[in-house]
PDB file of C-alpha atoms in Angstrom:
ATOM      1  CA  UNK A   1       2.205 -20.656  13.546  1.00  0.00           C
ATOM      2  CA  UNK A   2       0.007 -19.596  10.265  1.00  0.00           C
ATOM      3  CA  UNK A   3      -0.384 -16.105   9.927  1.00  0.00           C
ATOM      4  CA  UNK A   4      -2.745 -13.835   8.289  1.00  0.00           C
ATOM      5  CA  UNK A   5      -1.146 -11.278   6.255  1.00  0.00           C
ATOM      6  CA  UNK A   6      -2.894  -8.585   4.353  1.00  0.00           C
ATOM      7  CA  UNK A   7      -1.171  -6.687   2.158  1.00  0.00           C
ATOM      8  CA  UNK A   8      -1.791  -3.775  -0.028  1.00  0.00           C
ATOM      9  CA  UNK A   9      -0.212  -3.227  -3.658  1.00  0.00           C
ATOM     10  CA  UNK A  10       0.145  -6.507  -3.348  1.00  0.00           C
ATOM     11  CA  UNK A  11       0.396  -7.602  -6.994  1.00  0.00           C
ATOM     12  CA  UNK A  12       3.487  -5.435  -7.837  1.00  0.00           C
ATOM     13  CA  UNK A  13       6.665  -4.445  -6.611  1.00  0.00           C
ATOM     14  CA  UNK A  14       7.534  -4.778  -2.714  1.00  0.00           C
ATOM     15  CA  UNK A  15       4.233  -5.200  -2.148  1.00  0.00           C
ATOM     16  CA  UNK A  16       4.165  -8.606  -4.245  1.00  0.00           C
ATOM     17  CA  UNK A  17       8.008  -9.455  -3.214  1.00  0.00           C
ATOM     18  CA  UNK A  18       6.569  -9.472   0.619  1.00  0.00           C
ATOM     19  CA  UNK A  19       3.638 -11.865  -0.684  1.00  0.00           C
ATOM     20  CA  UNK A  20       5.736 -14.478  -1.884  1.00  0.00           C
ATOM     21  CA  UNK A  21       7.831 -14.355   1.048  1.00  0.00           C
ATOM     22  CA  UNK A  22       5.214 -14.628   3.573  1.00  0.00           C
ATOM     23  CA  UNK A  23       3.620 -17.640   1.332  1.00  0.00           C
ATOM     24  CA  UNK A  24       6.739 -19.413   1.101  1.00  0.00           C
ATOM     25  CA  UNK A  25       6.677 -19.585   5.410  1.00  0.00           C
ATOM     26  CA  UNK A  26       2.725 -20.984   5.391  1.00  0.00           C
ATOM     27  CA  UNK A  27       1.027 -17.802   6.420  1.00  0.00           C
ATOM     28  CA  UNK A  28      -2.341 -16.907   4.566  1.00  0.00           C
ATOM     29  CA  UNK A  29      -1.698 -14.010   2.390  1.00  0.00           C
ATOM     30  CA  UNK A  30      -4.694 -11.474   1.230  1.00  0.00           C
ATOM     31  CA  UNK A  31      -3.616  -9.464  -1.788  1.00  0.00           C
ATOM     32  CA  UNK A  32      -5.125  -6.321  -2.312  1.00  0.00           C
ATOM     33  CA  UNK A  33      -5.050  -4.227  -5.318  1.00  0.00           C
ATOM     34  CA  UNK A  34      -6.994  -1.833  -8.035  1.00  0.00           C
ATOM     35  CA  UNK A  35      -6.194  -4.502 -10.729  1.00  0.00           C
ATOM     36  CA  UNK A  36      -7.778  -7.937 -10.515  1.00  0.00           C
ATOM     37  CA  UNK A  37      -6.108  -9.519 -13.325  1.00  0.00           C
ATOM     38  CA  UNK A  38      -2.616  -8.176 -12.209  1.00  0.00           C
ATOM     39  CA  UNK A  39      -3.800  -9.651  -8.753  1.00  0.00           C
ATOM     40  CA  UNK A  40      -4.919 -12.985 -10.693  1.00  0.00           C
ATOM     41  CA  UNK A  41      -1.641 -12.375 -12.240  1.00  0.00           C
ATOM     42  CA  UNK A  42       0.811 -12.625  -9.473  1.00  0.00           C
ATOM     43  CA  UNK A  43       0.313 -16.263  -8.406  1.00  0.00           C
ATOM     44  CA  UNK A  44       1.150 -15.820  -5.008  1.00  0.00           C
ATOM     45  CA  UNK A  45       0.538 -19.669  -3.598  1.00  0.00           C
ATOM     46  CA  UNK A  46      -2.715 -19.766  -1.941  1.00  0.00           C
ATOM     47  CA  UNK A  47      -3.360 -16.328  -2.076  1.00  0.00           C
ATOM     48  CA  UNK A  48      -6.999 -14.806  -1.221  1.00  0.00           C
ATOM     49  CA  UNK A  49      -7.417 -11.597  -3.509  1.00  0.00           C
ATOM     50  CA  UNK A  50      -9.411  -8.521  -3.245  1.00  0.00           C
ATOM     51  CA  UNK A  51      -9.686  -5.884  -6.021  1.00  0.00           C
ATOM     52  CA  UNK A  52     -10.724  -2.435  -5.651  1.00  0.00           C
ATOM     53  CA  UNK A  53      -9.815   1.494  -4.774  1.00  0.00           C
ATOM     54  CA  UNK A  54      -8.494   1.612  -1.251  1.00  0.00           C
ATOM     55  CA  UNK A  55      -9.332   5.052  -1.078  1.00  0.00           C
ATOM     56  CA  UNK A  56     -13.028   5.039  -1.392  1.00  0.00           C
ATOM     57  CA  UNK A  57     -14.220   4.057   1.974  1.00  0.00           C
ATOM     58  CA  UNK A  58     -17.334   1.812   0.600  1.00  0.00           C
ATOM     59  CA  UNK A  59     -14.546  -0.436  -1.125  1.00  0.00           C
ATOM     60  CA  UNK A  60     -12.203  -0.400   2.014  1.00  0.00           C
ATOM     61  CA  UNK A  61     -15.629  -1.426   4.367  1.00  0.00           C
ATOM     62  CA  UNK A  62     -15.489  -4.385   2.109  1.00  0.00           C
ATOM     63  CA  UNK A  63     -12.033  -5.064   2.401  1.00  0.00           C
ATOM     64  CA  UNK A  64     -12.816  -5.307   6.337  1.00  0.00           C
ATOM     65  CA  UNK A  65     -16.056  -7.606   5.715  1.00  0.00           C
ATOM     66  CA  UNK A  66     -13.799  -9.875   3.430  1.00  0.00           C
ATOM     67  CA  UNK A  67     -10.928  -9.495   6.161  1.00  0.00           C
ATOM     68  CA  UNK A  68     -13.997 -10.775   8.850  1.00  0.00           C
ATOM     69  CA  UNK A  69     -15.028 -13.775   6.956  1.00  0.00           C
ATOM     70  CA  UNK A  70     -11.727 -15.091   5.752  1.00  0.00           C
ATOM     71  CA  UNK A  71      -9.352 -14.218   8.332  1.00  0.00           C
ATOM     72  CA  UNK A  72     -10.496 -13.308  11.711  1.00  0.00           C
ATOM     73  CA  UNK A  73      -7.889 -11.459  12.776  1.00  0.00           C
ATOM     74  CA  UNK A  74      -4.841  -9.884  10.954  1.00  0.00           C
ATOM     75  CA  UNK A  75      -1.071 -10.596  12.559  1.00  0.00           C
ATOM     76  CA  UNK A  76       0.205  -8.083   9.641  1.00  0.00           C
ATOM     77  CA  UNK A  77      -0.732  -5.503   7.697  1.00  0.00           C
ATOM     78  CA  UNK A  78       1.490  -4.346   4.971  1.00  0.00           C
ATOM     79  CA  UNK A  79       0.337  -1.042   2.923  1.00  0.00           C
ATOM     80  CA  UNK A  80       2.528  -1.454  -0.557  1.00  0.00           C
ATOM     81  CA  UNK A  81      -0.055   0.467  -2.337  1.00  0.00           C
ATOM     82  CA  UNK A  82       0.843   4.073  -3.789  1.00  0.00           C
ATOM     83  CA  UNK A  83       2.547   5.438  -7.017  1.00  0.00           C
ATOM     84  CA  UNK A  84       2.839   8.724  -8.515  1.00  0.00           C
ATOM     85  CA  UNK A  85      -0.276   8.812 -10.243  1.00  0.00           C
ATOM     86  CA  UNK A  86       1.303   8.413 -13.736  1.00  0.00           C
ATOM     87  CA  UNK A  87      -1.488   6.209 -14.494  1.00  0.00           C
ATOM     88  CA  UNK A  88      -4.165   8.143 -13.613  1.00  0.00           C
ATOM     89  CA  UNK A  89      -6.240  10.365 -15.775  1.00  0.00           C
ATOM     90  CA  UNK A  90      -4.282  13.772 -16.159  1.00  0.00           C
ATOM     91  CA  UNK A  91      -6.137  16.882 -15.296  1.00  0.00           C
ATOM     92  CA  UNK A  92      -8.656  18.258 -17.801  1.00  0.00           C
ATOM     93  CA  UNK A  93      -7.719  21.598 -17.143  1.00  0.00           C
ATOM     94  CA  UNK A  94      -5.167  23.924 -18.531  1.00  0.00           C
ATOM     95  CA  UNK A  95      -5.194  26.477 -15.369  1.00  0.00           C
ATOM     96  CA  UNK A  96      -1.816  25.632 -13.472  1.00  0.00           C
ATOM     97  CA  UNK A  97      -3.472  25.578 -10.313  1.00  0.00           C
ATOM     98  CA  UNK A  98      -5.871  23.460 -11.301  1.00  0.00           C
ATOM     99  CA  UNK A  99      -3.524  21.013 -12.356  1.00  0.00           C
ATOM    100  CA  UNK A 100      -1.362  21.452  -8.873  1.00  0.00           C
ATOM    101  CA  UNK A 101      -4.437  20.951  -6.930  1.00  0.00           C
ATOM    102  CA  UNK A 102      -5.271  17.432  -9.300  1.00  0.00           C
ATOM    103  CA  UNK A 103      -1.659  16.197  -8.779  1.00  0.00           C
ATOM    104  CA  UNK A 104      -1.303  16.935  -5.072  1.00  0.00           C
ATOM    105  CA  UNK A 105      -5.104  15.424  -4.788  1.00  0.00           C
ATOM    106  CA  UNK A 106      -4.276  12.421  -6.332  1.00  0.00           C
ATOM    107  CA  UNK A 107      -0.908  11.294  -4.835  1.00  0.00           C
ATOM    108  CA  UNK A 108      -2.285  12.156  -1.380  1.00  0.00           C
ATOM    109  CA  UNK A 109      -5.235   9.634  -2.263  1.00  0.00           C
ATOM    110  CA  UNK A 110      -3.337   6.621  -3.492  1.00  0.00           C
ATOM    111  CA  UNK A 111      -0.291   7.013  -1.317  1.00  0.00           C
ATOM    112  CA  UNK A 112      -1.765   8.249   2.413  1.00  0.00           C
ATOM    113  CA  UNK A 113      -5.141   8.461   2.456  1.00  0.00           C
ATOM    114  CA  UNK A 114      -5.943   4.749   1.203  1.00  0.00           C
ATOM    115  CA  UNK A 115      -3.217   3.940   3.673  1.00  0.00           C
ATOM    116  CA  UNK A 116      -5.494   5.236   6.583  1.00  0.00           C
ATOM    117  CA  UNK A 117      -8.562   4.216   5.423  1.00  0.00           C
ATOM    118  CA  UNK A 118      -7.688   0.281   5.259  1.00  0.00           C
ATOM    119  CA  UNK A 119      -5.605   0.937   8.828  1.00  0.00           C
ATOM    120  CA  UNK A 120      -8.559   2.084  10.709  1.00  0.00           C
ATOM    121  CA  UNK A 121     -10.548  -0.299   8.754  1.00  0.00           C
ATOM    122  CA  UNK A 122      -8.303  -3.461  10.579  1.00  0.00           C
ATOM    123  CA  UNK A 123      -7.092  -1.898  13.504  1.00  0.00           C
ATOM    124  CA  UNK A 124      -9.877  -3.655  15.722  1.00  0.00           C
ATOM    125  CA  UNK A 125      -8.916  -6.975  13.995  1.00  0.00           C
ATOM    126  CA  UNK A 126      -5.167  -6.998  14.134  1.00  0.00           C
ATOM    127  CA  UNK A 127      -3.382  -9.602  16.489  1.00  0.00           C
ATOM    128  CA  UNK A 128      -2.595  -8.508  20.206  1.00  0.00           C
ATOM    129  CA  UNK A 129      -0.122  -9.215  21.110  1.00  0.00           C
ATOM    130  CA  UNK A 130       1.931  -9.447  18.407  1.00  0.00           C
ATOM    131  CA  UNK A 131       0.453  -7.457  14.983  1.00  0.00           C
ATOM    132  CA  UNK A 132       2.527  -5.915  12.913  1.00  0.00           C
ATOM    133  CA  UNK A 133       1.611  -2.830  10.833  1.00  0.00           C
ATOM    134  CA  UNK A 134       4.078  -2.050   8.185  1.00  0.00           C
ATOM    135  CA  UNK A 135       3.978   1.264   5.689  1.00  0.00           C
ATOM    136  CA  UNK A 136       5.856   1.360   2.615  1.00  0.00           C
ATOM    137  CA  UNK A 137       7.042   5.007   2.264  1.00  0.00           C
ATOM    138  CA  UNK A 138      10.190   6.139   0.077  1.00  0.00           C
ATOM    139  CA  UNK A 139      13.383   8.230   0.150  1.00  0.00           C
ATOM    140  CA  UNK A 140      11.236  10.867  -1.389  1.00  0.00           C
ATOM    141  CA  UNK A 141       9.474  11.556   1.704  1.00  0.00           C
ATOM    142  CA  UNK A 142      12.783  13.070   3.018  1.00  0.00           C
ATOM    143  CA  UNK A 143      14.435  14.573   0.191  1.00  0.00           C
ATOM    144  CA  UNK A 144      11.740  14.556  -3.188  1.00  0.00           C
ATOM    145  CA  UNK A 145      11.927  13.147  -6.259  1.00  0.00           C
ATOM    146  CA  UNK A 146      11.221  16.072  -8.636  1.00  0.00           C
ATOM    147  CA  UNK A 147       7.178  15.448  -8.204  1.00  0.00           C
ATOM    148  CA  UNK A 148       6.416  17.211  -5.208  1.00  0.00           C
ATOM    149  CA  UNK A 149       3.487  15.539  -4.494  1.00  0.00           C
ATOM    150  CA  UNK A 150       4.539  12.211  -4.195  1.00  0.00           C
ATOM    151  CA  UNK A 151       7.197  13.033  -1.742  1.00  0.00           C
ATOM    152  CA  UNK A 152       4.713  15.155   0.525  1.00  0.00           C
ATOM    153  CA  UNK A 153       2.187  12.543   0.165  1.00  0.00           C
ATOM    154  CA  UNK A 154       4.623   9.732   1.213  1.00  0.00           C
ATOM    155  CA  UNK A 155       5.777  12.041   3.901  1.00  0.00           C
ATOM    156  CA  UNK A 156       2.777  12.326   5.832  1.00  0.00           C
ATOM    157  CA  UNK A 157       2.829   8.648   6.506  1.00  0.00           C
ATOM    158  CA  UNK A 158       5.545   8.898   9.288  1.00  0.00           C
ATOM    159  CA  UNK A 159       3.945  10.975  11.987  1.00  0.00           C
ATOM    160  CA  UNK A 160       0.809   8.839  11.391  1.00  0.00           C
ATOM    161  CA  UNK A 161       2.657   5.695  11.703  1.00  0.00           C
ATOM    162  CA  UNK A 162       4.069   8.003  14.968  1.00  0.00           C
ATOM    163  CA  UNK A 163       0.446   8.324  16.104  1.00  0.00           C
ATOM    164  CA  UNK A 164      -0.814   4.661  15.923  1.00  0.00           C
ATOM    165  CA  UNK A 165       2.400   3.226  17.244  1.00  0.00           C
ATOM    166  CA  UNK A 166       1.274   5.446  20.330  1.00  0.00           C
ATOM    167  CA  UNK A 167      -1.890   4.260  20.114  1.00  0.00           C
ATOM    168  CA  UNK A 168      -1.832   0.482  19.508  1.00  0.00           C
ATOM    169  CA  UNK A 169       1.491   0.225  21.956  1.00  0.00           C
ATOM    170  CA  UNK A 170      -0.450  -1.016  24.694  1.00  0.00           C
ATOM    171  CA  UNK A 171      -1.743  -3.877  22.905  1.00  0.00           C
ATOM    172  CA  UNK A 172       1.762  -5.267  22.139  1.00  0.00           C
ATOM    173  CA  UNK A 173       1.402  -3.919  18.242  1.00  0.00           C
ATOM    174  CA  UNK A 174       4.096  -2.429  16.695  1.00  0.00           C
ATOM    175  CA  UNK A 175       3.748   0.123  13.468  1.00  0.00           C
ATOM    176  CA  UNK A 176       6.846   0.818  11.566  1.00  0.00           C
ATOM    177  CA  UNK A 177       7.827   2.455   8.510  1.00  0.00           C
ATOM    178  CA  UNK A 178      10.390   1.548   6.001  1.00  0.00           C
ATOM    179  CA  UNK A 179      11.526   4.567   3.553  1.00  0.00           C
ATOM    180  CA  UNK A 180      13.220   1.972  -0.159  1.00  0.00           C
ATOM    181  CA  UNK A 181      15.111   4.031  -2.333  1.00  0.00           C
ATOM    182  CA  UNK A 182      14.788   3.895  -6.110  1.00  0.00           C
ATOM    183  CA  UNK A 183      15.170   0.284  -7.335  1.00  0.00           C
ATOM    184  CA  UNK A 184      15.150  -0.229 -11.056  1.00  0.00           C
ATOM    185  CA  UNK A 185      13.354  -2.944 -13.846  1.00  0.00           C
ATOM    186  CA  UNK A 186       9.894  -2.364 -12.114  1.00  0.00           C
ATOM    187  CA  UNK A 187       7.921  -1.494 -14.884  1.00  0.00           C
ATOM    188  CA  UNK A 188       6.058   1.457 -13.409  1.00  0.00           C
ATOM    189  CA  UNK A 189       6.309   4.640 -14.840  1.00  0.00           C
ATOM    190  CA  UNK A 190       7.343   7.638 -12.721  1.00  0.00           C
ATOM    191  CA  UNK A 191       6.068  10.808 -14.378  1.00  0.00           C
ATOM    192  CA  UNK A 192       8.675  13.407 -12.959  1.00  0.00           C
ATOM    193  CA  UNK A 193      10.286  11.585 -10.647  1.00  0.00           C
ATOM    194  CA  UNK A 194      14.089  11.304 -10.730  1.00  0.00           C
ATOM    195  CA  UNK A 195      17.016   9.046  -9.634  1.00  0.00           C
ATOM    196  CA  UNK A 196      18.363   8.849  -6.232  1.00  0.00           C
ATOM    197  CA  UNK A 197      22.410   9.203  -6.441  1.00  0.00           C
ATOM    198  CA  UNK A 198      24.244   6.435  -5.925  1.00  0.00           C
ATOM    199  CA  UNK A 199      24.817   7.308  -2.028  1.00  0.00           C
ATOM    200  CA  UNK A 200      21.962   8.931  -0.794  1.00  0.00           C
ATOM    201  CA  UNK A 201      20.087   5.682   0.613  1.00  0.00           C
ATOM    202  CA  UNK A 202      21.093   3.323   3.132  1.00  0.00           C
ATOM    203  CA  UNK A 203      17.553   1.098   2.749  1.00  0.00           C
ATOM    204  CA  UNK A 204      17.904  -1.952   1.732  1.00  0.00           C
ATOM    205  CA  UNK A 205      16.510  -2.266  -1.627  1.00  0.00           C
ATOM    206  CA  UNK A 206      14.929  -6.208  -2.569  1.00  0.00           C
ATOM    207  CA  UNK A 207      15.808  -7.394  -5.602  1.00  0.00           C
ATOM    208  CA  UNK A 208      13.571  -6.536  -8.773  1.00  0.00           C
ATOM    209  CA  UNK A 209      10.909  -4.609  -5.918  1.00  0.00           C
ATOM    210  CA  UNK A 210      10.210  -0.794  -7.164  1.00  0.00           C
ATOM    211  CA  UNK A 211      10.281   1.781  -4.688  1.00  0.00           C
ATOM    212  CA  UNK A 212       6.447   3.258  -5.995  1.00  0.00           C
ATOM    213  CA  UNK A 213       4.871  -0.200  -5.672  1.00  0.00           C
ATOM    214  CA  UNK A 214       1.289  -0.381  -6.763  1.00  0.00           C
ATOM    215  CA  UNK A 215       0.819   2.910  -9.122  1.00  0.00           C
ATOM    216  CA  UNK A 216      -3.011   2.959  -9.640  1.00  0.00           C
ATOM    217  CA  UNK A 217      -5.337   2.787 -12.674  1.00  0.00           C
ATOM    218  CA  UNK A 218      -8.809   3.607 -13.079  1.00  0.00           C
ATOM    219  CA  UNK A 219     -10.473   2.545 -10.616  1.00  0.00           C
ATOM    220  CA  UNK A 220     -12.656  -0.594  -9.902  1.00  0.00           C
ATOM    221  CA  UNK A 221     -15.448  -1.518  -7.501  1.00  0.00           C
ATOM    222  CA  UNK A 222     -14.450  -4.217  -4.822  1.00  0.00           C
ATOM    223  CA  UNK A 223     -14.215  -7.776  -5.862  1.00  0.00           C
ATOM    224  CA  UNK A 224     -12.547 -10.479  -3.751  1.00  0.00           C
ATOM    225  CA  UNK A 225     -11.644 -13.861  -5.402  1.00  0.00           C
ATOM    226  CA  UNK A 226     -10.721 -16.765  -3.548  1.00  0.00           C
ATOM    227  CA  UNK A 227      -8.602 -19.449  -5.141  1.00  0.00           C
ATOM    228  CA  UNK A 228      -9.717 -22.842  -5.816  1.00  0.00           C
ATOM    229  CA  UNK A 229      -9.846 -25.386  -3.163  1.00  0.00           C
ATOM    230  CA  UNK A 230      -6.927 -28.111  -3.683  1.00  0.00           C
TER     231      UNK A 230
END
């Protein structure tokens, strides 16, 4: 059976790993991401694509309209999407408040609350029985990783994922969390982060994935792109 995957951070890291393993089976993968040309980019087989900042809620209501149309209903969700926010703008000020307040503002945006946003966006649509909601958190969320915010931020996805496993139970949904330690050659820069030692992880850690999939750019308005009939 085909199934409809959606999957966030999808053009990098675990995110895109997932992708090309849920292609290679049949299912209909949606990629979604801030980037459209590293979406373009990732030539996942058939892949539907949908660029924009999950954490503004006008993008993710597009996301859902886009989800509506194409796909109907979603058997898995898969939220790869977070980062550090080494690529985002630094803050202006020089107050060191002001620039705790940016950091923990940002890495709770990218990492939990676009997380939420597309969740509740989808819940209504995903499969039952049988959808799967999957969050990509890290080792960080239980012992840091020298940014502080990106740990918290990562954190608070576990007694969410608690929450909707509660809530979607009865509707034979699952919501799990898996918690990668740090993988290396991912190309995404980790601005204070630091090195898990060598046994401090039992996750198992796919080849060439990173373990901050996704880490976010300026943002970009929503733009889906469907690939060209064959």
């Amino acid at each position: 059976m085909v199934r409809n995957v959606v999957i966030s951070g999808g053009g990098t890291g675990i995110g895109l790993a997932a992708a090309h393993a849920f292609a290679a089976d049949g299912d209909q993968v949606l990629l979604l991401g801030r980037r459209r040309e590293v979406l373009e980019k990732a030539a996942v087989p058939g892949a539907l694509t949908y660029a924009g900042d999950l954490s503004e809620p006008e993008v993710v209501r597009g996301v859902a309209r886009f989800v509506a149309e194409e796909f109907g209903t979603v058997d898995v969700l898969v939220h790869g999407a977070g980062g550090t926010g080494a690529l985002e703008p630094a803050s202006a000020s020089s107050d060191p408040l002001d620039r705790v307040a940016h950091d923990w503002t940002v890495n709770f945006r990218i990492n939990t609350l676009s997380a939420a946003l597309l969740t509740e966006a989808l819940r209504a649509r995903l499969a039952e029985p049988g959808g799967r909601v999957l969050f990509v958190s890290s080792i960080a969320a239980y012992r840091g990783s020298g940014s502080r915010a990106y740990g918290g931020a990562k954190a608070a996805l576990h007694p969410y994922a608690h929450d909707l496993a509660r809530d979607l139970g009865h509707r034979g949904i699952t919501v799990n969390v898996v918690a990668p330690g740090y993988i290396e050659d991912t190309g995404s820069s980790a601005r204070g982060s630091t090195r898990p030692d060598a046994n401090g992880s039992s996750t198992t850690r796919p080849p060439g994935a990173p373990v901050h999939p996704g880490t976010s750019p300026p943002p970009c308005t929503g733009s889906p792109h469907r690939p060209p009939a064959m």
